[in-house]
mmCIF file of C-alpha atoms in Angstrom:
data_model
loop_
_atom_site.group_PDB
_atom_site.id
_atom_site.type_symbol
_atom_site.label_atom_id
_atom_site.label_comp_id
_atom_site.label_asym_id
_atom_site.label_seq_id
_atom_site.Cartn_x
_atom_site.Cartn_y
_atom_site.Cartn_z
ATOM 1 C CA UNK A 1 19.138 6.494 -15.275
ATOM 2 C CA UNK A 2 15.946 7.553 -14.682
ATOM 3 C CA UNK A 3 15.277 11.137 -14.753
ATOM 4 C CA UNK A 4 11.945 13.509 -14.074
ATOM 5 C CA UNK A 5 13.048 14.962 -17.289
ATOM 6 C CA UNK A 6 11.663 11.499 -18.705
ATOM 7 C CA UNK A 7 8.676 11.575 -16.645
ATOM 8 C CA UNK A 8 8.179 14.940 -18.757
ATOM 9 C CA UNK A 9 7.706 12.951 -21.771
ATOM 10 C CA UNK A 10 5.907 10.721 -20.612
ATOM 11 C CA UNK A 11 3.239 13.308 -19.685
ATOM 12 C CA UNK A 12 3.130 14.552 -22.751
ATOM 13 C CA UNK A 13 2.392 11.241 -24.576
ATOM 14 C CA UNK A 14 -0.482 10.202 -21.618
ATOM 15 C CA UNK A 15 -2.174 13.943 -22.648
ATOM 16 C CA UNK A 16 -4.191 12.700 -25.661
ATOM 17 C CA UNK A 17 -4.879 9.345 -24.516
ATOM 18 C CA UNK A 18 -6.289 10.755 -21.188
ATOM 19 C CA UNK A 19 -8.430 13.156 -23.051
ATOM 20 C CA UNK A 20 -10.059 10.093 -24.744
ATOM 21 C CA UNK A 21 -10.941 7.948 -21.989
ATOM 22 C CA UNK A 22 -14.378 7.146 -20.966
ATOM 23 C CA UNK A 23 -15.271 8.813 -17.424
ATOM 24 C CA UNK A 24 -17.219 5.497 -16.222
ATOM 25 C CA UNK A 25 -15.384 1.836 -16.306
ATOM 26 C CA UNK A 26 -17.368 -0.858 -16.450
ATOM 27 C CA UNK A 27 -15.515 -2.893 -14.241
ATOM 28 C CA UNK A 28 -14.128 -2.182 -10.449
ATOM 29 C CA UNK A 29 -11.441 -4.710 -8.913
ATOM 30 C CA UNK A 30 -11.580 -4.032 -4.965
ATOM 31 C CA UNK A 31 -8.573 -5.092 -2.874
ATOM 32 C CA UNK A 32 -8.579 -5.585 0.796
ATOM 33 C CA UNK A 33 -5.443 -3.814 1.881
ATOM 34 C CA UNK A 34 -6.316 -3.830 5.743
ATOM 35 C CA UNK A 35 -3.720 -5.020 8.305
ATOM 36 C CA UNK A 36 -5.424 -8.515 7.628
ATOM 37 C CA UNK A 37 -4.771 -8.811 3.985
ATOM 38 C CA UNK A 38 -1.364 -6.842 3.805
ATOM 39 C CA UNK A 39 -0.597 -10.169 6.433
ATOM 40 C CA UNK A 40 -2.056 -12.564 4.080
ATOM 41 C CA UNK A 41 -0.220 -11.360 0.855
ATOM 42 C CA UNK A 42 -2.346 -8.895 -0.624
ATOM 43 C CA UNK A 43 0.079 -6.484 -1.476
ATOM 44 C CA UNK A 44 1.333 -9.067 -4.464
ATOM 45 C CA UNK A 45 -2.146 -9.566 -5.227
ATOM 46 C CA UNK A 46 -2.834 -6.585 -5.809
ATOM 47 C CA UNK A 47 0.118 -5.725 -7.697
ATOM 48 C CA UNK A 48 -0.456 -8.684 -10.082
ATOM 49 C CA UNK A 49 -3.876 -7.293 -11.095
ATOM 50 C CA UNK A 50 -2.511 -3.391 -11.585
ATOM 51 C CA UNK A 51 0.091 -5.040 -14.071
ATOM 52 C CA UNK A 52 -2.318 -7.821 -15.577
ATOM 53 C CA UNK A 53 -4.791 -5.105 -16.278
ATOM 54 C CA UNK A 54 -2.290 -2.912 -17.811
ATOM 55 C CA UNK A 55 -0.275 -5.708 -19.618
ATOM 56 C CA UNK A 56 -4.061 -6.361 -21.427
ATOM 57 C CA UNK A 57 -4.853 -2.639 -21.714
ATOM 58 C CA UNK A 58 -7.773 -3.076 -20.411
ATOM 59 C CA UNK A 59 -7.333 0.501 -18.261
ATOM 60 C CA UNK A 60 -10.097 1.999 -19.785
ATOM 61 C CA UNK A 61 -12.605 -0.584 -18.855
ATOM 62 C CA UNK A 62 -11.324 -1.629 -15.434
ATOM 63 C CA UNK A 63 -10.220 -0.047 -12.545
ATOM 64 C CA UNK A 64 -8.299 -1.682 -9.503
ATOM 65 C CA UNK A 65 -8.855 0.088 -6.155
ATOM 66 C CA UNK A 66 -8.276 -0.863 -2.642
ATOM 67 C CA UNK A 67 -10.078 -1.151 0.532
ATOM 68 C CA UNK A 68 -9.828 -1.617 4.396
ATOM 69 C CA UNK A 69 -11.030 -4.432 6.138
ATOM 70 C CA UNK A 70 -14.330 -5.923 5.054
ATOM 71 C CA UNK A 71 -14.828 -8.302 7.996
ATOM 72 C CA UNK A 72 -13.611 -11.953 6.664
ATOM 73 C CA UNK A 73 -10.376 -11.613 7.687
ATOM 74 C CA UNK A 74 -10.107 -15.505 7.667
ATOM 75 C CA UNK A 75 -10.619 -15.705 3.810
ATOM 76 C CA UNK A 76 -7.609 -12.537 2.784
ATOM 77 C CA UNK A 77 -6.395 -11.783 0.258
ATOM 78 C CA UNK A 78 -10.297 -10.845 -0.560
ATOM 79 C CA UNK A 79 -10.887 -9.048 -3.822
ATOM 80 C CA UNK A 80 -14.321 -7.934 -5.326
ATOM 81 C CA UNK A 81 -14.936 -7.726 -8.309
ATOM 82 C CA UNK A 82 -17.889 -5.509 -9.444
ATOM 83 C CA UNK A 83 -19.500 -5.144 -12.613
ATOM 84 C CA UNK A 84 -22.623 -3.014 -13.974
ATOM 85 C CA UNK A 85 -25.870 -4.909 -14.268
ATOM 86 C CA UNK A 86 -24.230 -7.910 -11.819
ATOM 87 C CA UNK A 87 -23.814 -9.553 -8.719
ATOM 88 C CA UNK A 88 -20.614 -9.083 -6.901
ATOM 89 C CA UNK A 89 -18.087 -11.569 -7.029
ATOM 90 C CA UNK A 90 -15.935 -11.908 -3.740
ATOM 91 C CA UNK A 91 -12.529 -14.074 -4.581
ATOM 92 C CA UNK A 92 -10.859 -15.118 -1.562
ATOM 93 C CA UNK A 93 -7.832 -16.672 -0.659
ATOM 94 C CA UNK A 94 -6.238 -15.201 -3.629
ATOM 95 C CA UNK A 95 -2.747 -15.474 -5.075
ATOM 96 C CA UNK A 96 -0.880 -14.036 -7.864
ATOM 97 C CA UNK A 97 -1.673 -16.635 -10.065
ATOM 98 C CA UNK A 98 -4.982 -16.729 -9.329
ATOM 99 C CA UNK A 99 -5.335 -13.350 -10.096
ATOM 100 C CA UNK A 100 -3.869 -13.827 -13.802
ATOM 101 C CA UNK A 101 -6.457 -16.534 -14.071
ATOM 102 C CA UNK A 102 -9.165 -14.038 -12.511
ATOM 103 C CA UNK A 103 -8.091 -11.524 -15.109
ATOM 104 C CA UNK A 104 -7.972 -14.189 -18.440
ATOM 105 C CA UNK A 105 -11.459 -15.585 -17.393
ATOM 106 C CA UNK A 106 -13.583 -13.117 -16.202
ATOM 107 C CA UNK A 107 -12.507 -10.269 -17.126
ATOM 108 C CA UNK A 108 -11.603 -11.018 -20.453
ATOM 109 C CA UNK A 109 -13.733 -13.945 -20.375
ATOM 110 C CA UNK A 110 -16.780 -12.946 -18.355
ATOM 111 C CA UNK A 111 -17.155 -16.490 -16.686
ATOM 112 C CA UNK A 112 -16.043 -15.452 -12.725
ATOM 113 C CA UNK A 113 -14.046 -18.294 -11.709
ATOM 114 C CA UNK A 114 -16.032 -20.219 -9.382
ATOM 115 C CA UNK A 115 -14.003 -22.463 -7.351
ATOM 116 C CA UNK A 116 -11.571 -19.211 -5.914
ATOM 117 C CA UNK A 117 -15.188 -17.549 -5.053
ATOM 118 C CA UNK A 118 -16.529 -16.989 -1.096
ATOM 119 C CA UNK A 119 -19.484 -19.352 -2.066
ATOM 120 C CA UNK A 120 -17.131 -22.351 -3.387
ATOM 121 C CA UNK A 121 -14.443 -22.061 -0.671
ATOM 122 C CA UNK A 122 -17.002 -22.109 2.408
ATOM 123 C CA UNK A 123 -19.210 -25.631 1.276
ATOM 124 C CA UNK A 124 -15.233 -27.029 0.804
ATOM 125 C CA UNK A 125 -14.732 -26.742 4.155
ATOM 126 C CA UNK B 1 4.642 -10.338 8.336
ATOM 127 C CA UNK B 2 7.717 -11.838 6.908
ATOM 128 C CA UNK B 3 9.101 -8.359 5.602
ATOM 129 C CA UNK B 4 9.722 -5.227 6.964
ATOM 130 C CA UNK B 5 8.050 -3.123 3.866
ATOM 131 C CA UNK B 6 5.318 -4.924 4.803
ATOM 132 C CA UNK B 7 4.849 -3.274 8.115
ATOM 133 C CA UNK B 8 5.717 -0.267 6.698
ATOM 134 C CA UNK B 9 2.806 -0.814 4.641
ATOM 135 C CA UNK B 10 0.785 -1.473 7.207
ATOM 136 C CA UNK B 11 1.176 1.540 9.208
ATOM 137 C CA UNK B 12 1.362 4.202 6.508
ATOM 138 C CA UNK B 13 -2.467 2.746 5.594
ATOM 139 C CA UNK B 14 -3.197 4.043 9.400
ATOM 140 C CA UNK B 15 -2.138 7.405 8.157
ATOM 141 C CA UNK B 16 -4.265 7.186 4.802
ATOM 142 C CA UNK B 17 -7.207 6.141 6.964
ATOM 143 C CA UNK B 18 -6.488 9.157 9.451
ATOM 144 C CA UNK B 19 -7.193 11.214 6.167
ATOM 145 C CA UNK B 20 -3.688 12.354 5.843
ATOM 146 C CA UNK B 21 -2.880 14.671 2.827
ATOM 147 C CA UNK B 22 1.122 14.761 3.635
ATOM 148 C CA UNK B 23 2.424 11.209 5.054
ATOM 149 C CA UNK B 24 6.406 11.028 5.207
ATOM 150 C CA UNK B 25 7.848 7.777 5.214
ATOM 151 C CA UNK B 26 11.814 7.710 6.509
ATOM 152 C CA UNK B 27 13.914 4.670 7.181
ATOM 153 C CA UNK B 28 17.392 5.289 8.396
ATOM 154 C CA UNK B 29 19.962 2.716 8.307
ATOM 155 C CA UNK B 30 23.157 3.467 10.426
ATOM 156 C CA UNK B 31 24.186 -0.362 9.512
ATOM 157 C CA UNK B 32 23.414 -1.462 13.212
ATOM 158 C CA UNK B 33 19.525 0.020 14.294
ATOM 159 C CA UNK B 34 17.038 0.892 11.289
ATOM 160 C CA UNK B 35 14.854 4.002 12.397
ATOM 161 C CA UNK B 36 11.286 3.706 10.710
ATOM 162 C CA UNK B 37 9.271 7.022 10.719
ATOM 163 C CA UNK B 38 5.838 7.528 9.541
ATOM 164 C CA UNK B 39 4.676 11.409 10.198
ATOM 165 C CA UNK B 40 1.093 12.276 9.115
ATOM 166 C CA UNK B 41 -1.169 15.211 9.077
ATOM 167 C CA UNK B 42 -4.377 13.092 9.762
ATOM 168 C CA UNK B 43 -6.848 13.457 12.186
ATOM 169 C CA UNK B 44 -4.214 12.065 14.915
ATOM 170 C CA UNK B 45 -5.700 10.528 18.428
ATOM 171 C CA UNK B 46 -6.177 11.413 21.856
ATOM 172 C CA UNK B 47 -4.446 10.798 24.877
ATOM 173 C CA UNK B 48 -7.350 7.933 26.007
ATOM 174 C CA UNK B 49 -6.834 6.556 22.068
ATOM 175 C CA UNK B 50 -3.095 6.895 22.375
ATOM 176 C CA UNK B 51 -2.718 4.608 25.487
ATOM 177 C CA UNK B 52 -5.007 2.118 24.247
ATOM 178 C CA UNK B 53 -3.033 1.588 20.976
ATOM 179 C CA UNK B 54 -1.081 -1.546 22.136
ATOM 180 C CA UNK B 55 -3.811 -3.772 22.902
ATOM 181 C CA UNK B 56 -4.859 -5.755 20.385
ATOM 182 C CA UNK B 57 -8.571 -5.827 21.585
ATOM 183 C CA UNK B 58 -8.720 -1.679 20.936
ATOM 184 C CA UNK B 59 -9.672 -0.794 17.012
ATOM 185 C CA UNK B 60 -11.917 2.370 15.869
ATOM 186 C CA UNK B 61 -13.051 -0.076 12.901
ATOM 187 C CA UNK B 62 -16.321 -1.214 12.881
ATOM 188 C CA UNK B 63 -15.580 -4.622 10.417
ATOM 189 C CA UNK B 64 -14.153 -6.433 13.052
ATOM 190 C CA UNK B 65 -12.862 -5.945 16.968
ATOM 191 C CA UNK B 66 -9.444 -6.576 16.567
ATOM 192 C CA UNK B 67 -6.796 -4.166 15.642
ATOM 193 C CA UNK B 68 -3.002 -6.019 15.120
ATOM 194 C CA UNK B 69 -1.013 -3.150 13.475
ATOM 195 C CA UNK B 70 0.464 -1.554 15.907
ATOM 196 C CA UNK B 71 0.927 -4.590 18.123
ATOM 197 C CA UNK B 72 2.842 -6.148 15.354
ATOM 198 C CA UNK B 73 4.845 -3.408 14.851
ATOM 199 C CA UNK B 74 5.950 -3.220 18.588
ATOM 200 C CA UNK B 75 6.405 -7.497 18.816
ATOM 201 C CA UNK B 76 8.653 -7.346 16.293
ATOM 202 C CA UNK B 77 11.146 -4.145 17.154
ATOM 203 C CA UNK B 78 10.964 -5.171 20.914
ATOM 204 C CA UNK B 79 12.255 -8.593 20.243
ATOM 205 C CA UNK B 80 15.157 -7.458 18.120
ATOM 206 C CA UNK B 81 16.204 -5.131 21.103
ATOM 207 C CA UNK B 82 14.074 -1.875 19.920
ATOM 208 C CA UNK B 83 10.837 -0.084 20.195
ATOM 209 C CA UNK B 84 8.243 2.153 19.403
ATOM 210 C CA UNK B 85 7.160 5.427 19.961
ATOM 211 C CA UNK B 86 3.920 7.563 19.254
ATOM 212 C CA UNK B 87 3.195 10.967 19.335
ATOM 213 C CA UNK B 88 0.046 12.254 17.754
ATOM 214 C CA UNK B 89 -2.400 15.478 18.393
ATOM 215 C CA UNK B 90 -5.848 14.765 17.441
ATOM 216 C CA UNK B 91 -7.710 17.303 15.746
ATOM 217 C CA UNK B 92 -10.218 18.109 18.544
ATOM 218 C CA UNK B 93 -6.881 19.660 20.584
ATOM 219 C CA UNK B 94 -5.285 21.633 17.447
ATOM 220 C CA UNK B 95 -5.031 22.752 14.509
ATOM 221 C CA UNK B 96 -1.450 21.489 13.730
ATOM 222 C CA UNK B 97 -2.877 17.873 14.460
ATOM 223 C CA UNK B 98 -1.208 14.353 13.234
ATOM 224 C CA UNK B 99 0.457 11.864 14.546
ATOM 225 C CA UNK B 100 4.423 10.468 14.432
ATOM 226 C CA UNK B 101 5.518 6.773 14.470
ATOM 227 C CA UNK B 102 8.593 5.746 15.142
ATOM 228 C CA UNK B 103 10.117 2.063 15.771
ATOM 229 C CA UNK B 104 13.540 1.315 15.962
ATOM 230 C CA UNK B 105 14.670 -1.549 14.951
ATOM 231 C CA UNK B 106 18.392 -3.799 15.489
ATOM 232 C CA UNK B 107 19.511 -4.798 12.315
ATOM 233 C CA UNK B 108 21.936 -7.320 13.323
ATOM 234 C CA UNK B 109 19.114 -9.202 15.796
ATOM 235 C CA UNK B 110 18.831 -12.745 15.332
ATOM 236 C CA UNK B 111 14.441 -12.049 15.356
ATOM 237 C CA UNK B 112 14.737 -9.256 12.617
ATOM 238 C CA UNK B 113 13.532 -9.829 9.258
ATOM 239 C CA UNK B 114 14.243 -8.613 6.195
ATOM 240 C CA UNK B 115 13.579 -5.686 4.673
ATOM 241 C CA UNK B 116 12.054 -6.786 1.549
ATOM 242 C CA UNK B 117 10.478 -4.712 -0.987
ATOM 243 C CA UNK B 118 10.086 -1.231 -0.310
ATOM 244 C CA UNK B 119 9.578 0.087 -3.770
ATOM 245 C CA UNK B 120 6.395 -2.318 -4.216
ATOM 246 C CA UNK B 121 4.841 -0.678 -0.671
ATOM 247 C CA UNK B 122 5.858 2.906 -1.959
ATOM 248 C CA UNK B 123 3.868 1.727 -5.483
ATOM 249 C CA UNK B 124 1.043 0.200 -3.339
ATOM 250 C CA UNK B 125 0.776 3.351 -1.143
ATOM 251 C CA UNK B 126 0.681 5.988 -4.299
ATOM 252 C CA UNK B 127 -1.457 3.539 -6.540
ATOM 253 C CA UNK B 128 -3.957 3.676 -3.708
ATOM 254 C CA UNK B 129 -4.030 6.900 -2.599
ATOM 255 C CA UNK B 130 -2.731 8.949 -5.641
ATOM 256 C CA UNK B 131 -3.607 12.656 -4.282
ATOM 257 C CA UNK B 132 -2.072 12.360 -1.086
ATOM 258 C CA UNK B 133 1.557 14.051 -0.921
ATOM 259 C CA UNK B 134 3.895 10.737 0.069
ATOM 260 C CA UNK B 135 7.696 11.360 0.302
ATOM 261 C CA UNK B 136 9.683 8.215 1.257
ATOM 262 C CA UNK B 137 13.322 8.429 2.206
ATOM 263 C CA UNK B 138 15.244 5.690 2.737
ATOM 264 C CA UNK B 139 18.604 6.273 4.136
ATOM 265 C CA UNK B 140 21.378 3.375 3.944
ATOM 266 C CA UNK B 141 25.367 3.445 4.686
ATOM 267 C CA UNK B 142 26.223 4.288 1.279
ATOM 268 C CA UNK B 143 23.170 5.667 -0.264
ATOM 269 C CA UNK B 144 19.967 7.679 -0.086
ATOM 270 C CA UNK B 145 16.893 6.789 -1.968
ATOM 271 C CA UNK B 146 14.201 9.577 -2.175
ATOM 272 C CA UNK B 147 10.911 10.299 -3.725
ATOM 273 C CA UNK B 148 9.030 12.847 -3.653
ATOM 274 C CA UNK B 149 4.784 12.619 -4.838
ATOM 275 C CA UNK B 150 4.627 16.292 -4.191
ATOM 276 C CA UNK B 151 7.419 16.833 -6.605
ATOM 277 C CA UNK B 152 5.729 14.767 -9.373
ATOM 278 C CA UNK B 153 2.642 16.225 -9.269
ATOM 279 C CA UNK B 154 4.205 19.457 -9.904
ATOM 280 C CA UNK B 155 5.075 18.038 -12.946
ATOM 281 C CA UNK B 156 2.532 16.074 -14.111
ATOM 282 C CA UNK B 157 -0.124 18.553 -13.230
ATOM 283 C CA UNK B 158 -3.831 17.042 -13.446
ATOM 284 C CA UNK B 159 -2.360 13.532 -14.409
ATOM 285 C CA UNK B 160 -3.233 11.202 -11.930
ATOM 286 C CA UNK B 161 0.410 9.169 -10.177
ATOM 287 C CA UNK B 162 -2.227 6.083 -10.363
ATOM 288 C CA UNK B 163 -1.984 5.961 -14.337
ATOM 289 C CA UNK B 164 -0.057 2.197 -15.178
ATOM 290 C CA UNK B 165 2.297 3.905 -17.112
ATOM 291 C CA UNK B 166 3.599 6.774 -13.831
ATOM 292 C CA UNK B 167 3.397 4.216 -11.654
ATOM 293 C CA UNK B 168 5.720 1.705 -13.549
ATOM 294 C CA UNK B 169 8.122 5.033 -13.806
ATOM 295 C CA UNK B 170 7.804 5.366 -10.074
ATOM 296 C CA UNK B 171 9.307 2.054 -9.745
ATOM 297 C CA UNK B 172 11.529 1.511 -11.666
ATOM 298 C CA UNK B 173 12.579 5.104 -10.352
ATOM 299 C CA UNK B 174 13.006 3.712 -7.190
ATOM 300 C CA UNK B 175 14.848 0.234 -8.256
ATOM 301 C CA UNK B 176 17.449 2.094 -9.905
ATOM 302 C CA UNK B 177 18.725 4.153 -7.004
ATOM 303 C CA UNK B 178 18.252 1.239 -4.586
ATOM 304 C CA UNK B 179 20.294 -1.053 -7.291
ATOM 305 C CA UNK B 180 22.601 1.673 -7.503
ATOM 306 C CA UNK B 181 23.487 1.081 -3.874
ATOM 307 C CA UNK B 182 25.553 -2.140 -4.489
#
């Protein structure tokens, strides 16, 4: 059974690592978590990159946040993704899945993944 | 919205926008009628606000000039035989300002829906606004499930709830006592 006892110890462990971190990441993940994309599945979404980013311990470098409504509410789940030195990336229409490929590619990879972009899904249509 | 946490998501994001610092989340379960409350200390609304809240064409938000929360809310507990109820004091009027949601809901209704995930909407809510004093209580039949954010950060001190590791505690925190239940 879980216990705040354990939480305890886990604060003690997070103490050092904390102290090491960089103040700055390098990369913010932006989640649309309006009435619009909580409708559209976001909340998974979302979820799936807070775990993927964690599962690759990549917390230093990346950061996942979440937003309001940005205006498309036609293309939610909408995530940004914003890097230093680069153009946005808006993702839209995003699953799950397509996060964990979002996550493998670019962020690992640095190649955004073009066809679950803004750009790619509006000539489609 | 296929799932009730969903809503519940939904509408305590209305208190995080209202710049809430203390948002309680309670869903009571008699078996027959679930009671969802969501009380805030945000900037609340006035009376003009208040009774436009309903229609869908009324939203402070500037992104686009619809605003479905609410509306959704009320759809859904009306057609299972309930409803919904607002209270709020904006902070022009008072110093005690906030505002209190509640919709009541008939389990048994052919329209209702289930009540999916809470733990992942708790985890969504605390993972997106870690400094803002959430307590969720969910009561059922047989069982209560409770958490406190007010209570962790007393232990935790300067150690934000948002950290992966806290927030995986957090839920499986919660998934225990709501497995414990059956």
């Amino acid at each position: 059974m879980k216990s705040l006892e354990e939480l305890m110890a886990i604060k003690a462990k997070m103490q050092d690592k904390i102290a090491v971190r960089t103040s700055t990441s390098d990369i913010r993940i932006v989640v649309g978590m309006a009435t619009c994309g909580i409708a559209a599945g976001a909340r998974p979404v979302l979820n799936a990159f807070v775990e993927g980013i964690n599962a690759e311990k990549l917390e230093d470098k990346v950061t996942v946040t979440q937003t309001g409504c940005i205006g498309i509410c036609q293309y939610e789940p909408v995530v940004e993704v914003y890097e230093k030195d680069k153009e946005k990336v808006t993702y839209v229409k995003m699953t799950p899945e397509r996060a964990k490929e979002v996550i493998e590619k670019h962020i690992k990879g640095g190649n955004p993944v073009a066809e679950y972009t803004i750009g790619a899904t509006q000539i489609a249509k | 919205m296929d799932e009730l946490s969903l809503y519940v998501l939904d509408i305590a994001m209305n208190s995080v926008r209202a710049g809430a610092t203390e948002i309680l989340i309670e869903l009571d379960d008699d078996g027959e009628w679930i009671t969802f409350t969501v009380t805030d200390n945000g900037c609340g609304m006035t009376d003009e606000q208040l009774k436009k809240l309903s229609d869908p064409f009324f939203t402070t938000r500037k992104t686009r000039k619809v605003g479905l929360g609410i509306p959704f809310l009320k759809m859904l507990a009306e057609m299972t035989g309930g409803n919904v109820n607002i209270k709020s004091v904006s902070e022009k009027i008072s110093k005690n300002h906030g505002t209190t949601i509640t919709a009541r809901f008939c389990k048994n209704h052919i329209d209702f829906i289930p009540i999916g995930d809470m733990t992942q909407t708790v985890i969504t809510l605390i993972q997106g606004s870690p400094n803002i004093n959430f307590t969720f209580r969910h009561v059922m039949p047989d069982k209560t499930v409770y958490l406190s954010c007010a209570e962790l950060h007393k232990i935790l001190g300067d150690i934000s709830l948002a950290e992966p590791e806290i927030l995986t505690w957090i839920g499986s925190y919660l998934n225990e006592q709501y497995s414990s239940v059956k």
